[in-house]
Short mmCIF file of C-alpha atoms in Angstrom, two decimals:
data_model
loop_
_atom_site.label_atom_id
_atom_site.label_comp_id
_atom_site.label_asym_id
_atom_site.label_seq_id
_atom_site.Cartn_x
_atom_site.Cartn_y
_atom_site.Cartn_z
CA MET B 1083 2.53 -47.46 3.23
CA ARG B 1084 0.10 -44.51 5.01
CA LYS B 1085 -1.27 -42.08 2.42
CA GLN B 1086 -0.42 -38.04 2.64
CA VAL B 1087 -3.52 -36.14 1.02
CA LEU B 1088 -2.03 -32.48 0.55
CA ALA B 1089 -4.81 -29.91 1.07
CA GLY B 1090 -5.63 -27.96 -0.81
CA LEU B 1091 6.30 13.86 -3.15
CA LEU B 1092 5.36 17.61 -5.86
CA VAL B 1093 6.73 21.15 -4.86
CA LEU B 1094 5.91 23.80 -6.50
CA GLY B 1095 8.44 26.59 -6.83
CA MET B 1096 7.75 30.10 -7.67
CA ALA B 1097 9.93 32.92 -8.14
CA VAL B 1098 8.68 36.97 -7.44
CA THR B 1099 10.98 39.31 -8.68
CA ALA B 1100 11.46 43.01 -6.53
CA LEU B 1101 10.51 46.23 -7.66
CA SER B 1102 12.98 49.26 -6.98
CA GLY B 1103 11.50 53.02 -6.59
CA CYS B 1104 11.98 56.09 -4.97
CA GLY B 1105 10.10 57.87 -2.37
CA LYS B 1106 7.75 56.39 -0.60
CA LYS B 1107 4.31 57.12 -2.98
CA ALA B 1108 6.60 54.93 -5.12
CA GLN B 1109 7.82 52.02 -3.05
CA THR B 1110 3.66 51.97 -1.93
CA THR B 1111 2.52 52.13 -5.81
CA GLU B 1112 5.31 49.31 -6.09
CA THR B 1113 4.38 46.93 -3.55
CA THR B 1114 0.38 47.64 -4.11
CA ALA B 1115 1.54 45.92 -7.37
CA ALA B 1116 3.97 44.10 -6.35
CA ALA B 1117 1.74 41.94 -4.19
CA SER B 1118 -0.61 42.18 -7.37
CA THR B 1119 1.40 40.32 -9.58
CA GLU B 1120 1.59 37.93 -6.78
CA ALA B 1121 -1.24 37.45 -5.80
CA THR B 1122 -2.38 37.14 -9.72
CA ALA B 1123 1.05 34.52 -10.11
CA ALA B 1124 -0.14 32.36 -6.95
CA ALA B 1125 -3.74 31.80 -8.47
CA SER B 1126 -1.94 31.01 -11.84
CA ALA B 1127 0.34 28.44 -10.04
CA ALA B 1128 -2.80 27.21 -8.12
CA GLU B 1129 -4.96 27.06 -11.46
CA THR B 1130 -1.89 24.89 -13.26
CA GLN B 1131 -1.47 23.15 -10.26
CA ALA B 1132 -5.39 21.92 -10.48
CA ALA B 1133 -5.46 21.60 -14.00
CA SER B 1134 -2.35 19.41 -13.86
CA SER B 1135 -3.81 17.69 -10.83
CA ALA B 1136 -6.80 17.23 -12.60
CA SER B 1137 -5.54 15.92 -15.69
CA GLU B 1138 -3.74 13.33 -13.85
CA THR B 1139 -6.93 12.03 -12.41
CA GLU B 1140 -8.79 12.05 -15.59
CA ALA B 1141 -5.28 10.27 -17.15
CA ALA B 1142 -5.24 7.64 -14.22
CA SER B 1143 -8.85 7.28 -14.51
CA SER B 1144 -9.16 6.38 -18.12
CA ALA B 1145 -6.34 4.45 -18.33
CA LYS B 1146 -7.55 2.35 -15.24
CA THR B 1147 -11.00 2.24 -17.02
CA GLY B 1148 -9.56 1.05 -20.46
CA ARG B 1149 -7.38 -1.77 -18.85
CA ALA B 1150 -10.58 -3.04 -16.73
CA ALA B 1151 -12.38 -2.97 -19.94
CA THR B 1152 -10.56 -5.24 -21.71
CA ASN B 1153 -9.54 -7.31 -18.45
CA GLU B 1154 -5.99 -6.60 -18.07
CA ILE B 1155 -3.02 -4.57 -15.20
CA THR B 1156 0.12 -3.82 -15.86
CA VAL B 1157 2.69 -4.05 -13.02
CA GLY B 1158 5.15 -2.31 -11.93
CA ILE B 1159 8.61 -3.73 -11.38
CA ALA B 1160 12.26 -2.62 -10.30
CA GLN B 1161 14.24 -5.04 -12.24
CA ASP B 1162 14.45 -6.64 -15.01
CA LEU B 1163 14.52 -10.89 -14.65
CA ASP B 1164 17.23 -12.80 -14.82
CA GLU B 1165 18.91 -13.28 -18.99
CA SER B 1166 17.59 -16.63 -18.60
CA LEU B 1167 13.99 -17.00 -18.28
CA ASP B 1168 14.16 -21.34 -17.27
CA PRO B 1169 13.33 -21.28 -14.03
CA HIS B 1170 15.79 -24.16 -13.13
CA LEU B 1171 18.44 -21.28 -13.60
CA ALA B 1172 16.95 -18.57 -12.31
CA VAL B 1173 19.66 -16.66 -9.48
CA ALA B 1174 17.61 -13.28 -8.85
CA ALA B 1175 14.04 -13.30 -6.41
CA GLY B 1176 12.61 -11.03 -8.98
CA THR B 1177 12.62 -13.50 -11.86
CA ARG B 1178 10.63 -15.98 -9.40
CA GLU B 1179 8.85 -13.20 -8.48
CA VAL B 1180 7.31 -13.23 -11.78
CA MET B 1181 7.23 -16.12 -13.36
CA PHE B 1182 5.67 -17.94 -10.30
CA ASN B 1183 2.35 -17.26 -12.26
CA VAL B 1184 3.66 -19.17 -15.32
CA PHE B 1185 6.11 -22.65 -14.08
CA GLU B 1186 4.32 -25.32 -11.22
CA GLY B 1187 5.74 -28.52 -9.54
CA LEU B 1188 4.07 -31.28 -8.01
CA VAL B 1189 3.43 -29.31 -5.41
CA LYS B 1190 2.80 -25.89 -5.01
CA PRO B 1191 2.90 -23.35 -2.00
CA ASP B 1192 -0.38 -21.45 -1.09
CA PRO B 1193 -0.73 -18.11 1.05
CA GLU B 1194 -0.28 -20.04 4.26
CA GLY B 1195 2.80 -21.79 3.40
CA ASN B 1196 0.89 -25.53 3.28
CA LEU B 1197 2.00 -27.19 0.05
CA ILE B 1198 -1.05 -28.48 -1.88
CA PRO B 1199 -1.36 -30.38 -5.18
CA ALA B 1200 -0.36 -29.09 -8.32
CA VAL B 1201 0.79 -31.07 -11.43
CA ALA B 1202 0.83 -34.26 -8.89
CA SER B 1203 -3.06 -34.71 -7.08
CA ASP B 1204 -1.46 -36.67 -4.28
CA VAL B 1205 1.46 -38.52 -2.92
CA GLU B 1206 1.79 -41.22 -0.86
CA VAL B 1207 5.20 -41.14 1.84
CA SER B 1208 6.36 -44.09 3.34
CA GLU B 1209 6.64 -44.39 6.94
CA ASP B 1210 10.64 -44.29 6.70
CA GLY B 1211 10.09 -41.09 4.55
CA LEU B 1212 12.27 -43.04 1.85
CA GLU B 1213 9.88 -43.53 -0.84
CA TYR B 1214 7.56 -40.85 -2.44
CA THR B 1215 4.68 -41.82 -4.71
CA PHE B 1216 3.51 -39.22 -7.20
CA THR B 1217 0.20 -39.30 -8.61
CA LEU B 1218 -0.25 -37.37 -11.60
CA ARG B 1219 -3.17 -35.11 -12.45
CA GLU B 1220 -5.06 -35.71 -15.07
CA GLY B 1221 -5.54 -33.74 -18.02
CA VAL B 1222 -2.64 -31.24 -17.25
CA LYS B 1223 -1.42 -29.81 -20.32
CA PHE B 1224 1.82 -27.52 -20.83
CA HIS B 1225 1.43 -24.08 -22.41
CA ASP B 1226 1.91 -24.84 -26.02
CA GLY B 1227 -1.01 -27.75 -25.68
CA SER B 1228 1.16 -30.51 -24.99
CA PRO B 1229 0.13 -33.06 -21.89
CA VAL B 1230 2.59 -33.76 -19.47
CA GLU B 1231 3.81 -36.90 -19.06
CA ALA B 1232 5.70 -38.92 -16.31
CA ASP B 1233 9.10 -38.32 -18.57
CA ASP B 1234 8.82 -34.87 -18.16
CA VAL B 1235 8.55 -34.59 -14.85
CA ILE B 1236 11.09 -37.58 -14.61
CA TRP B 1237 13.56 -35.21 -16.06
CA SER B 1238 12.97 -32.51 -15.07
CA ILE B 1239 13.74 -33.58 -11.35
CA LYS B 1240 17.02 -35.11 -12.91
CA ARG B 1241 17.86 -32.01 -14.25
CA ASN B 1242 17.95 -30.33 -11.25
CA ALA B 1243 19.63 -33.37 -9.50
CA ASP B 1244 22.62 -33.55 -11.55
CA ASP B 1245 25.91 -33.51 -10.10
CA SER B 1246 28.02 -34.96 -12.67
CA GLU B 1247 29.70 -31.52 -13.88
CA GLY B 1248 29.64 -30.06 -10.39
CA GLU B 1249 27.38 -29.26 -7.64
CA ALA B 1250 23.50 -30.11 -8.42
CA MET B 1251 21.00 -27.00 -9.02
CA ILE B 1252 18.99 -28.43 -6.13
CA PRO B 1253 21.76 -30.61 -3.79
CA ALA B 1254 19.13 -32.24 -1.86
CA LEU B 1255 17.83 -33.90 -4.58
CA THR B 1256 20.83 -36.12 -5.35
CA SER B 1257 19.81 -38.07 -1.46
CA ILE B 1258 17.53 -39.55 -4.92
CA SER B 1259 18.67 -43.18 -5.14
CA ASP B 1260 15.88 -44.19 -8.01
CA ILE B 1261 12.84 -42.42 -9.87
CA THR B 1262 10.78 -44.42 -11.79
CA SER B 1263 7.46 -44.10 -13.53
CA GLU B 1264 3.82 -46.95 -13.49
CA ASP B 1265 1.35 -45.46 -15.35
CA ASN B 1266 0.64 -42.64 -14.15
CA LYS B 1267 2.27 -42.37 -10.40
CA ILE B 1268 6.32 -41.25 -10.25
CA HIS B 1269 8.08 -43.10 -7.97
CA ILE B 1270 11.17 -41.90 -5.81
CA THR B 1271 13.06 -43.84 -3.31
CA LEU B 1272 15.69 -41.37 -1.54
CA SER B 1273 19.22 -42.90 -0.18
CA GLN B 1274 18.42 -41.49 3.15
CA ALA B 1275 14.91 -39.67 4.62
CA ASN B 1276 14.72 -35.69 4.81
CA ASN B 1277 12.21 -33.96 5.92
CA GLU B 1278 12.27 -30.99 3.30
CA PHE B 1279 11.91 -33.21 0.45
CA LEU B 1280 8.57 -32.53 -0.10
CA SER B 1281 9.03 -28.42 -0.53
CA TYR B 1282 11.86 -29.50 -3.34
CA MET B 1283 9.19 -30.08 -4.97
CA THR B 1284 7.60 -27.61 -5.75
CA LEU B 1285 10.61 -27.38 -9.01
CA ALA B 1286 8.83 -26.48 -12.10
CA VAL B 1287 7.80 -29.20 -14.17
CA LEU B 1288 9.25 -28.75 -17.78
CA PRO B 1289 8.71 -30.64 -21.53
CA SER B 1290 11.11 -33.03 -21.46
CA ASP B 1291 11.51 -31.55 -25.28
CA TYR B 1292 11.34 -28.13 -25.30
CA ASP B 1293 14.62 -26.32 -25.71
CA GLY B 1294 13.91 -22.90 -25.92
CA GLN B 1295 13.02 -22.03 -22.25
CA ASP B 1296 15.85 -19.44 -21.54
CA THR B 1297 13.60 -17.19 -24.04
CA ALA B 1298 10.40 -18.63 -24.77
CA PRO B 1299 9.33 -20.42 -21.18
CA ILE B 1300 6.91 -23.17 -21.20
CA GLY B 1301 5.13 -23.95 -18.15
CA THR B 1302 1.74 -25.26 -16.56
CA GLY B 1303 0.84 -22.28 -14.62
CA PRO B 1304 -2.20 -20.14 -14.70
CA PHE B 1305 -0.65 -17.79 -16.81
CA LYS B 1306 1.43 -18.08 -19.97
CA PHE B 1307 4.41 -16.11 -21.25
CA VAL B 1308 4.01 -14.22 -24.23
CA SER B 1309 6.83 -12.18 -25.20
CA ARG B 1310 9.98 -9.86 -23.26
CA LYS B 1311 11.13 -6.85 -24.01
CA ALA B 1312 14.97 -6.83 -22.25
CA GLN B 1313 15.00 -4.10 -19.88
CA ASP B 1314 11.23 -2.59 -20.83
CA SER B 1315 8.51 -5.47 -19.97
CA ILE B 1316 7.24 -9.18 -19.55
CA VAL B 1317 3.85 -9.94 -21.15
CA LEU B 1318 1.45 -12.57 -19.65
CA GLU B 1319 -1.36 -14.13 -20.63
CA ARG B 1320 -4.50 -16.14 -19.12
CA PHE B 1321 -4.05 -19.86 -20.34
CA GLU B 1322 -6.75 -21.14 -21.30
CA ASP B 1323 -5.96 -24.97 -20.83
CA TYR B 1324 -5.02 -24.48 -17.21
CA TRP B 1325 -5.88 -27.11 -15.09
CA GLY B 1326 -7.46 -25.53 -12.19
CA GLU B 1327 -9.49 -21.97 -10.71
CA PRO B 1328 -8.47 -19.97 -14.06
CA ALA B 1329 -6.62 -16.70 -13.80
CA LYS B 1330 -9.42 -13.95 -13.48
CA LEU B 1331 -7.57 -11.22 -15.81
CA ASP B 1332 -6.98 -12.07 -19.15
CA ARG B 1333 -3.55 -10.17 -19.66
CA VAL B 1334 -0.78 -8.67 -17.15
CA THR B 1335 2.33 -6.98 -18.48
CA TYR B 1336 4.93 -6.57 -16.76
CA LYS B 1337 6.50 -2.65 -16.68
CA ILE B 1338 10.27 -2.24 -15.78
CA ILE B 1339 11.12 1.09 -14.64
CA GLU B 1340 14.52 1.21 -12.42
CA ASN B 1341 14.13 4.10 -9.61
CA SER B 1342 11.07 4.39 -6.97
CA GLU B 1343 10.46 7.74 -8.32
CA GLY B 1344 9.56 6.85 -11.48
CA LEU B 1345 7.35 3.54 -10.25
CA ILE B 1346 5.55 6.68 -8.05
CA MET B 1347 4.97 9.15 -11.51
CA GLY B 1348 4.09 5.47 -13.67
CA LEU B 1349 0.92 4.57 -10.81
CA GLN B 1350 -0.01 8.60 -10.76
CA SER B 1351 -0.22 8.64 -14.07
CA GLY B 1352 -2.22 5.40 -14.88
CA ALA B 1353 0.56 3.79 -16.97
CA LEU B 1354 0.52 1.23 -14.13
CA ASP B 1355 -2.40 -0.17 -11.68
CA ILE B 1356 -0.02 -2.38 -8.81
CA VAL B 1357 3.65 -1.82 -7.87
CA SER B 1358 5.36 -3.91 -4.81
CA HIS B 1359 7.65 -3.67 -2.45
CA LEU B 1360 7.52 0.18 -1.60
CA GLY B 1361 8.51 2.33 1.41
CA ASN B 1362 5.41 4.66 3.73
CA THR B 1363 7.49 7.53 2.45
CA GLN B 1364 6.36 6.49 -1.60
CA THR B 1365 2.88 5.43 -0.72
CA SER B 1366 2.22 8.72 1.32
CA GLN B 1367 2.79 10.45 -2.41
CA LEU B 1368 -0.45 8.49 -3.31
CA SER B 1369 -4.25 9.80 -3.31
CA ASP B 1370 -6.19 7.73 -1.26
CA ALA B 1371 -9.35 8.08 -4.30
CA ASP B 1372 -6.90 6.71 -6.23
CA PHE B 1373 -5.33 4.05 -4.50
CA HIS B 1374 -5.28 1.14 -1.68
CA ILE B 1375 -2.34 0.14 0.32
CA GLU B 1376 -1.49 -3.83 1.12
CA GLN B 1377 0.52 -4.50 3.69
CA GLY B 1378 2.98 -7.67 4.61
CA THR B 1379 5.98 -8.27 4.87
CA MET B 1380 8.52 -9.26 2.10
CA ASN B 1381 9.68 -12.68 3.60
CA LEU B 1382 13.38 -11.94 3.19
CA VAL B 1383 16.65 -10.97 5.45
CA GLN B 1384 17.35 -7.48 5.17
CA ALA B 1385 21.18 -6.87 6.56
CA LEU B 1386 24.27 -5.51 5.61
CA TYR B 1387 25.84 -8.38 4.40
CA LEU B 1388 29.90 -8.92 4.91
CA ASN B 1389 32.73 -10.29 2.73
CA ASN B 1390 34.18 -12.91 5.38
CA ALA B 1391 37.10 -12.49 3.57
CA VAL B 1392 38.33 -9.67 3.13
CA ALA B 1393 39.75 -7.69 5.56
CA PRO B 1394 38.98 -6.09 8.47
CA PHE B 1395 35.56 -8.14 7.62
CA ASP B 1396 37.98 -11.41 7.88
CA ASP B 1397 37.96 -10.32 11.87
CA VAL B 1398 35.11 -11.68 13.71
CA ARG B 1399 35.40 -8.68 15.74
CA VAL B 1400 34.86 -6.13 13.62
CA ARG B 1401 31.98 -7.75 12.52
CA GLN B 1402 30.83 -7.54 15.91
CA ALA B 1403 31.99 -4.04 16.36
CA LEU B 1404 29.53 -3.28 13.91
CA CYS B 1405 26.36 -5.52 14.71
CA TYR B 1406 26.94 -3.61 18.03
CA ALA B 1407 27.38 -0.07 16.17
CA VAL B 1408 23.98 -0.35 13.70
CA ASP B 1409 20.59 0.25 16.09
CA LYS B 1410 18.40 -2.03 13.17
CA GLN B 1411 15.20 -0.43 15.24
CA GLY B 1412 16.84 2.94 14.51
CA VAL B 1413 16.96 1.72 10.75
CA ILE B 1414 13.07 1.01 10.69
CA ASP B 1415 12.17 4.11 12.53
CA LEU B 1416 14.28 6.54 10.57
CA ALA B 1417 13.73 5.03 7.05
CA PHE B 1418 10.56 3.17 6.77
CA ASP B 1419 8.14 4.74 9.40
CA GLY B 1420 8.22 1.87 11.95
CA LEU B 1421 7.62 -0.35 9.55
CA GLY B 1422 9.42 -3.61 9.03
CA VAL B 1423 10.07 -7.13 11.79
CA PRO B 1424 13.55 -6.48 13.76
CA LEU B 1425 16.10 -9.92 13.04
CA GLY B 1426 19.29 -11.60 14.26
CA SER B 1427 19.86 -13.85 11.99
CA SER B 1428 19.19 -15.44 7.78
CA MET B 1429 15.24 -16.41 9.37
CA TYR B 1430 12.30 -14.73 8.90
CA PRO B 1431 9.37 -15.15 10.83
CA ALA B 1432 7.31 -16.62 7.91
CA PHE B 1433 9.74 -19.87 8.70
CA GLY B 1434 7.41 -20.64 11.75
CA LYS B 1435 9.41 -23.08 14.06
CA TYR B 1436 12.29 -22.09 12.57
CA PHE B 1437 12.57 -18.73 13.48
CA ASP B 1438 14.18 -18.11 16.93
CA ALA B 1439 12.81 -14.42 18.10
CA SER B 1440 15.90 -14.45 20.95
CA LEU B 1441 18.94 -13.98 18.81
CA THR B 1442 17.03 -10.68 17.53
CA ASP B 1443 18.50 -9.33 20.44
CA TYR B 1444 21.58 -11.04 20.96
CA TYR B 1445 23.71 -7.34 19.54
CA THR B 1446 21.99 -4.30 21.40
CA TYR B 1447 22.96 -1.41 20.19
CA ASP B 1448 25.81 -0.22 22.04
CA PRO B 1449 28.48 1.80 20.44
CA ALA B 1450 30.82 2.24 23.75
CA LYS B 1451 31.08 -1.66 23.19
CA ALA B 1452 31.62 -1.39 19.16
CA LYS B 1453 35.07 0.52 19.89
CA GLU B 1454 35.75 -1.72 22.27
CA LEU B 1455 35.90 -4.17 19.96
CA LEU B 1456 37.43 -2.50 17.34
CA THR B 1457 40.41 -1.27 19.14
CA GLU B 1458 40.85 -5.00 20.28
CA ALA B 1459 41.34 -6.08 16.70
CA GLY B 1460 43.77 -2.81 15.98
CA TYR B 1461 41.22 -0.22 14.86
CA PRO B 1462 41.02 2.64 17.67
CA ASN B 1463 40.29 5.43 15.34
CA GLY B 1464 37.97 2.94 12.90
CA PHE B 1465 38.30 1.87 9.83
CA ASP B 1466 36.80 3.23 6.04
CA MET B 1467 34.39 1.21 3.90
CA THR B 1468 32.11 0.96 0.76
CA ILE B 1469 28.44 -0.59 1.05
CA THR B 1470 27.96 -1.75 -2.37
CA VAL B 1471 23.77 -1.36 -3.05
CA PRO B 1472 21.87 -2.14 -6.03
CA LYS B 1473 20.72 1.32 -7.30
CA ASN B 1474 17.01 0.22 -7.74
CA TYR B 1475 16.00 -0.75 -4.61
CA GLN B 1476 15.57 2.09 -3.14
CA PRO B 1477 14.48 1.13 0.22
CA HIS B 1478 18.65 -1.09 0.79
CA LEU B 1479 19.99 2.97 -0.21
CA ASP B 1480 17.67 4.18 2.29
CA THR B 1481 18.91 1.46 4.94
CA ALA B 1482 22.80 2.16 4.08
CA GLN B 1483 22.18 5.65 4.27
CA VAL B 1484 21.20 5.51 7.95
CA VAL B 1485 23.78 2.75 8.72
CA VAL B 1486 26.38 5.01 7.02
CA GLU B 1487 25.77 7.83 9.62
CA GLN B 1488 25.21 5.35 12.43
CA LEU B 1489 28.57 3.49 11.62
CA LYS B 1490 30.12 7.57 12.11
CA ALA B 1491 29.60 7.23 15.77
CA ILE B 1492 32.68 5.31 16.08
CA GLY B 1493 34.43 5.91 13.43
CA VAL B 1494 33.63 4.07 10.63
CA ASN B 1495 33.82 5.99 7.30
CA ALA B 1496 31.36 4.21 4.96
CA THR B 1497 30.44 5.04 1.58
CA ILE B 1498 27.54 4.17 -0.29
CA GLN B 1499 28.17 2.33 -3.97
CA PRO B 1500 25.19 2.95 -5.60
CA ILE B 1501 24.89 -0.12 -9.15
CA GLU B 1502 23.37 -1.54 -11.60
CA TRP B 1503 21.35 -4.75 -10.36
CA THR B 1504 22.62 -6.86 -13.18
CA SER B 1505 26.49 -5.43 -12.14
CA TRP B 1506 25.38 -6.62 -8.82
CA VAL B 1507 24.18 -9.57 -9.91
CA SER B 1508 27.47 -10.36 -12.02
CA ASP B 1509 30.10 -8.32 -9.68
CA VAL B 1510 28.90 -9.19 -5.91
CA TYR B 1511 26.92 -12.03 -5.85
CA MET B 1512 28.64 -13.99 -8.28
CA GLY B 1513 31.96 -12.47 -7.90
CA ARG B 1514 32.13 -11.75 -4.92
CA GLN B 1515 33.99 -8.90 -5.58
CA PHE B 1516 32.69 -6.37 -2.55
CA GLU B 1517 33.26 -5.08 1.05
CA SER B 1518 29.81 -5.29 2.14
CA THR B 1519 26.58 -4.55 0.24
CA VAL B 1520 22.63 -3.94 1.68
CA VAL B 1521 19.99 -6.86 -0.07
CA GLY B 1522 17.60 -8.87 1.25
CA VAL B 1523 17.79 -12.47 0.57
CA ASP B 1524 15.24 -14.89 0.65
CA ALA B 1525 14.34 -18.46 -0.13
CA SER B 1526 13.73 -20.54 -2.86
CA GLU B 1527 11.61 -22.34 -1.29
CA MET B 1528 9.96 -23.21 1.88
CA THR B 1529 12.62 -24.55 3.84
CA ALA B 1530 15.14 -24.09 6.32
CA SER B 1531 17.93 -25.17 4.41
CA ALA B 1532 16.94 -22.45 1.83
CA MET B 1533 17.71 -19.97 4.28
CA LEU B 1534 20.74 -21.42 5.70
CA LYS B 1535 22.64 -23.56 3.08
CA ARG B 1536 23.83 -20.86 1.01
CA PHE B 1537 26.76 -20.08 4.38
CA GLU B 1538 27.81 -23.44 4.14
CA SER B 1539 31.78 -22.60 3.11
CA THR B 1540 31.76 -24.52 -0.22
CA ASP B 1541 28.23 -23.65 -1.21
CA SER B 1542 27.97 -21.77 -4.91
CA ASN B 1543 26.04 -19.35 -3.31
CA ASN B 1544 27.50 -18.39 -0.47
CA PHE B 1545 28.77 -14.79 -1.33
CA ILE B 1546 29.90 -13.81 1.84
CA ASN B 1547 32.60 -16.61 1.81
CA TYR B 1548 31.43 -17.62 5.15
CA ASN B 1549 33.90 -20.06 6.44
CA ASN B 1550 33.34 -21.91 9.79
CA ALA B 1551 33.68 -25.80 10.66
CA ASP B 1552 30.95 -25.86 13.31
CA TYR B 1553 28.50 -24.35 10.77
CA ASP B 1554 29.76 -26.90 8.35
CA ALA B 1555 29.07 -29.99 10.44
CA LEU B 1556 25.94 -28.06 11.74
CA TYR B 1557 24.69 -28.46 8.39
CA ALA B 1558 25.93 -31.91 7.47
CA LYS B 1559 24.19 -33.18 10.65
CA ALA B 1560 20.73 -31.08 9.89
CA GLN B 1561 21.00 -33.09 6.39
CA SER B 1562 21.70 -36.17 8.23
CA THR B 1563 18.77 -36.29 10.94
CA PHE B 1564 14.75 -36.94 9.91
CA ASP B 1565 13.52 -36.40 13.36
CA ASP B 1566 11.63 -33.02 12.76
CA ALA B 1567 12.08 -31.83 16.36
CA GLU B 1568 15.93 -32.51 16.66
CA GLN B 1569 16.69 -31.31 12.78
CA THR B 1570 14.83 -28.27 13.35
CA GLU B 1571 16.95 -27.32 16.56
CA VAL B 1572 20.29 -28.15 14.46
CA PHE B 1573 19.24 -25.70 12.43
CA LYS B 1574 18.26 -23.49 14.96
CA ALA B 1575 21.72 -23.78 15.94
CA MET B 1576 22.80 -22.67 12.68
CA GLU B 1577 20.96 -19.51 13.04
CA ARG B 1578 23.26 -18.83 16.62
CA ASN B 1579 25.97 -19.65 14.60
CA LEU B 1580 25.61 -17.20 11.97
CA THR B 1581 24.81 -14.53 15.08
CA GLU B 1582 27.38 -15.48 17.06
CA ASN B 1583 30.04 -14.97 14.86
CA ALA B 1584 28.09 -11.81 13.23
CA ALA B 1585 28.81 -13.14 9.96
CA ASN B 1586 26.15 -10.56 8.84
CA VAL B 1587 24.63 -7.13 10.71
CA TYR B 1588 21.20 -8.15 10.07
CA ILE B 1589 18.79 -5.83 10.63
CA GLN B 1590 14.92 -6.40 9.37
CA ASP B 1591 12.09 -8.15 7.49
CA MET B 1592 11.36 -5.53 5.25
CA ALA B 1593 7.78 -4.47 5.14
CA ASP B 1594 5.74 -4.97 1.81
CA LEU B 1595 3.57 -2.22 0.90
CA ILE B 1596 2.27 -2.64 -2.31
CA ALA B 1597 0.19 0.18 -3.88
CA VAL B 1598 -3.17 -1.07 -5.70
CA ARG B 1599 -5.58 1.09 -8.05
CA ASN B 1600 -8.64 1.49 -6.66
CA GLY B 1601 -10.77 -0.74 -8.09
CA LEU B 1602 -8.67 -3.85 -8.55
CA GLU B 1603 -8.47 -6.63 -5.64
CA GLY B 1604 -7.52 -9.64 -4.62
CA VAL B 1605 -3.90 -9.52 -3.78
CA GLN B 1606 -2.33 -12.02 -1.58
CA PHE B 1607 0.92 -12.48 0.77
CA TYR B 1608 2.43 -15.58 0.38
CA PRO B 1609 5.22 -16.73 2.91
CA LEU B 1610 7.74 -16.16 -0.13
CA TYR B 1611 9.00 -13.38 -2.57
CA VAL B 1612 6.25 -13.81 -5.17
CA LEU B 1613 3.26 -11.55 -6.26
CA ASP B 1614 0.11 -13.84 -7.15
CA VAL B 1615 -1.56 -12.58 -10.46
CA SER B 1616 -3.75 -14.98 -10.94
CA GLY B 1617 -6.26 -14.11 -8.15
CA LEU B 1618 -6.50 -10.62 -8.57
CA TYR B 1619 -9.99 -9.29 -10.95
CA TRP B 1620 -11.13 -5.55 -11.43
CA ALA B 1621 -14.31 -5.59 -9.24
CA ASP B 1622 -17.14 -4.23 -10.28
#
């Protein structure tokens, strides 16, 4: 066997009532009085505004000082987590973003996207790629104090591979033909080699004999779960018995505020210390004296996702027309002040070798071409459509508003339907009861399959109802190909298939602006939709 060691905005309004009078003297006197009144009012307003600003600054400073003294922070997030906190059942990216700090797998990603040791200290892979041997790290404990044992690892893997009642949680794991343990080693045999297999071993290792993961989750990460108030907050505390470098903060509270104005007000008032996924319009409202802005990308594919099973989007010519009608750079410029990376398919740049930049400009902005296609499809005068958007995500609403205006040029009358996040998940994502939607889709792990498998016709996550036999065949080929270069080309062919058939109207990998209270340091960006709070700290 060859051994692979894992390396490790506020507008002040003022109304002035005009005085009426007879004669020039009266008018002059009244004008002078009015001017005096206006000046007084203006001065008073300025004093009030200054006092308000001073009060806000004092409140923010007090909050910062107080939380720094107790070594804790409050993070603002725009959505509640999934009803269940069981990591194996997570649907929303926001859940994974938070619980990334609570759970770990045998391996885990670092900020560069490398897989580094976690519950396992190292792994050996056979030359034919069929056998994996993981050595369990000594001294790893669950948050209840119990030691991590081989049975816990095996149970966690088998749970995700179980397809006895339908599709497995991680279908790729059904290729495991055998899994056993010997002392501190886990032996896994695959029925066929899979280049992405190691990435799936980021799945959370959970205690096999614990049934409270839904409401009181237990993992091995640097933070442990303390409490949750639905639609209000989630609290984590540093896990003192963590096997690795301990978290620098003692306590992290996530405050759920489902509107962008509330998040900004929370920062300004001192109630919040850090908020991710903001736009430039939002961050421009924050004072440099109180905050610094960290900039990265969200590592997701934002698009106008189309229900391919609903007319008129069941016609590829209509979908292609929309692609020609939407100016993605125009969206980025108008809604995001030019911050964002245009995309042309369901892959974002952080995936490196799998990202095909040539697809970005496959559809150039061409309203005339779009009209031709609509005429061919039987819609010479356009049509009406609805864009359903989760209303707690202002960037998606902003994108939808620009798209609505752009589509008018080809006679398409689009109406935005804002809905609650929970309704979006149940009705759009799970129920597939929608025409189109603007959201961002991310990867649950660093694999090409995590982005592309969802469009395979029978996949349970195929919320756009994409049904293309060539695509299905390509995915099957990708899963049976162990040669890395060949498999990479198959994944790129899948991306091109999505683009050529206009499965969706691809827009961008959004810029991720994180507002951070001055004094708080340690923000790191990952090639996944996560916020690692274990490295955050209050500077002296």
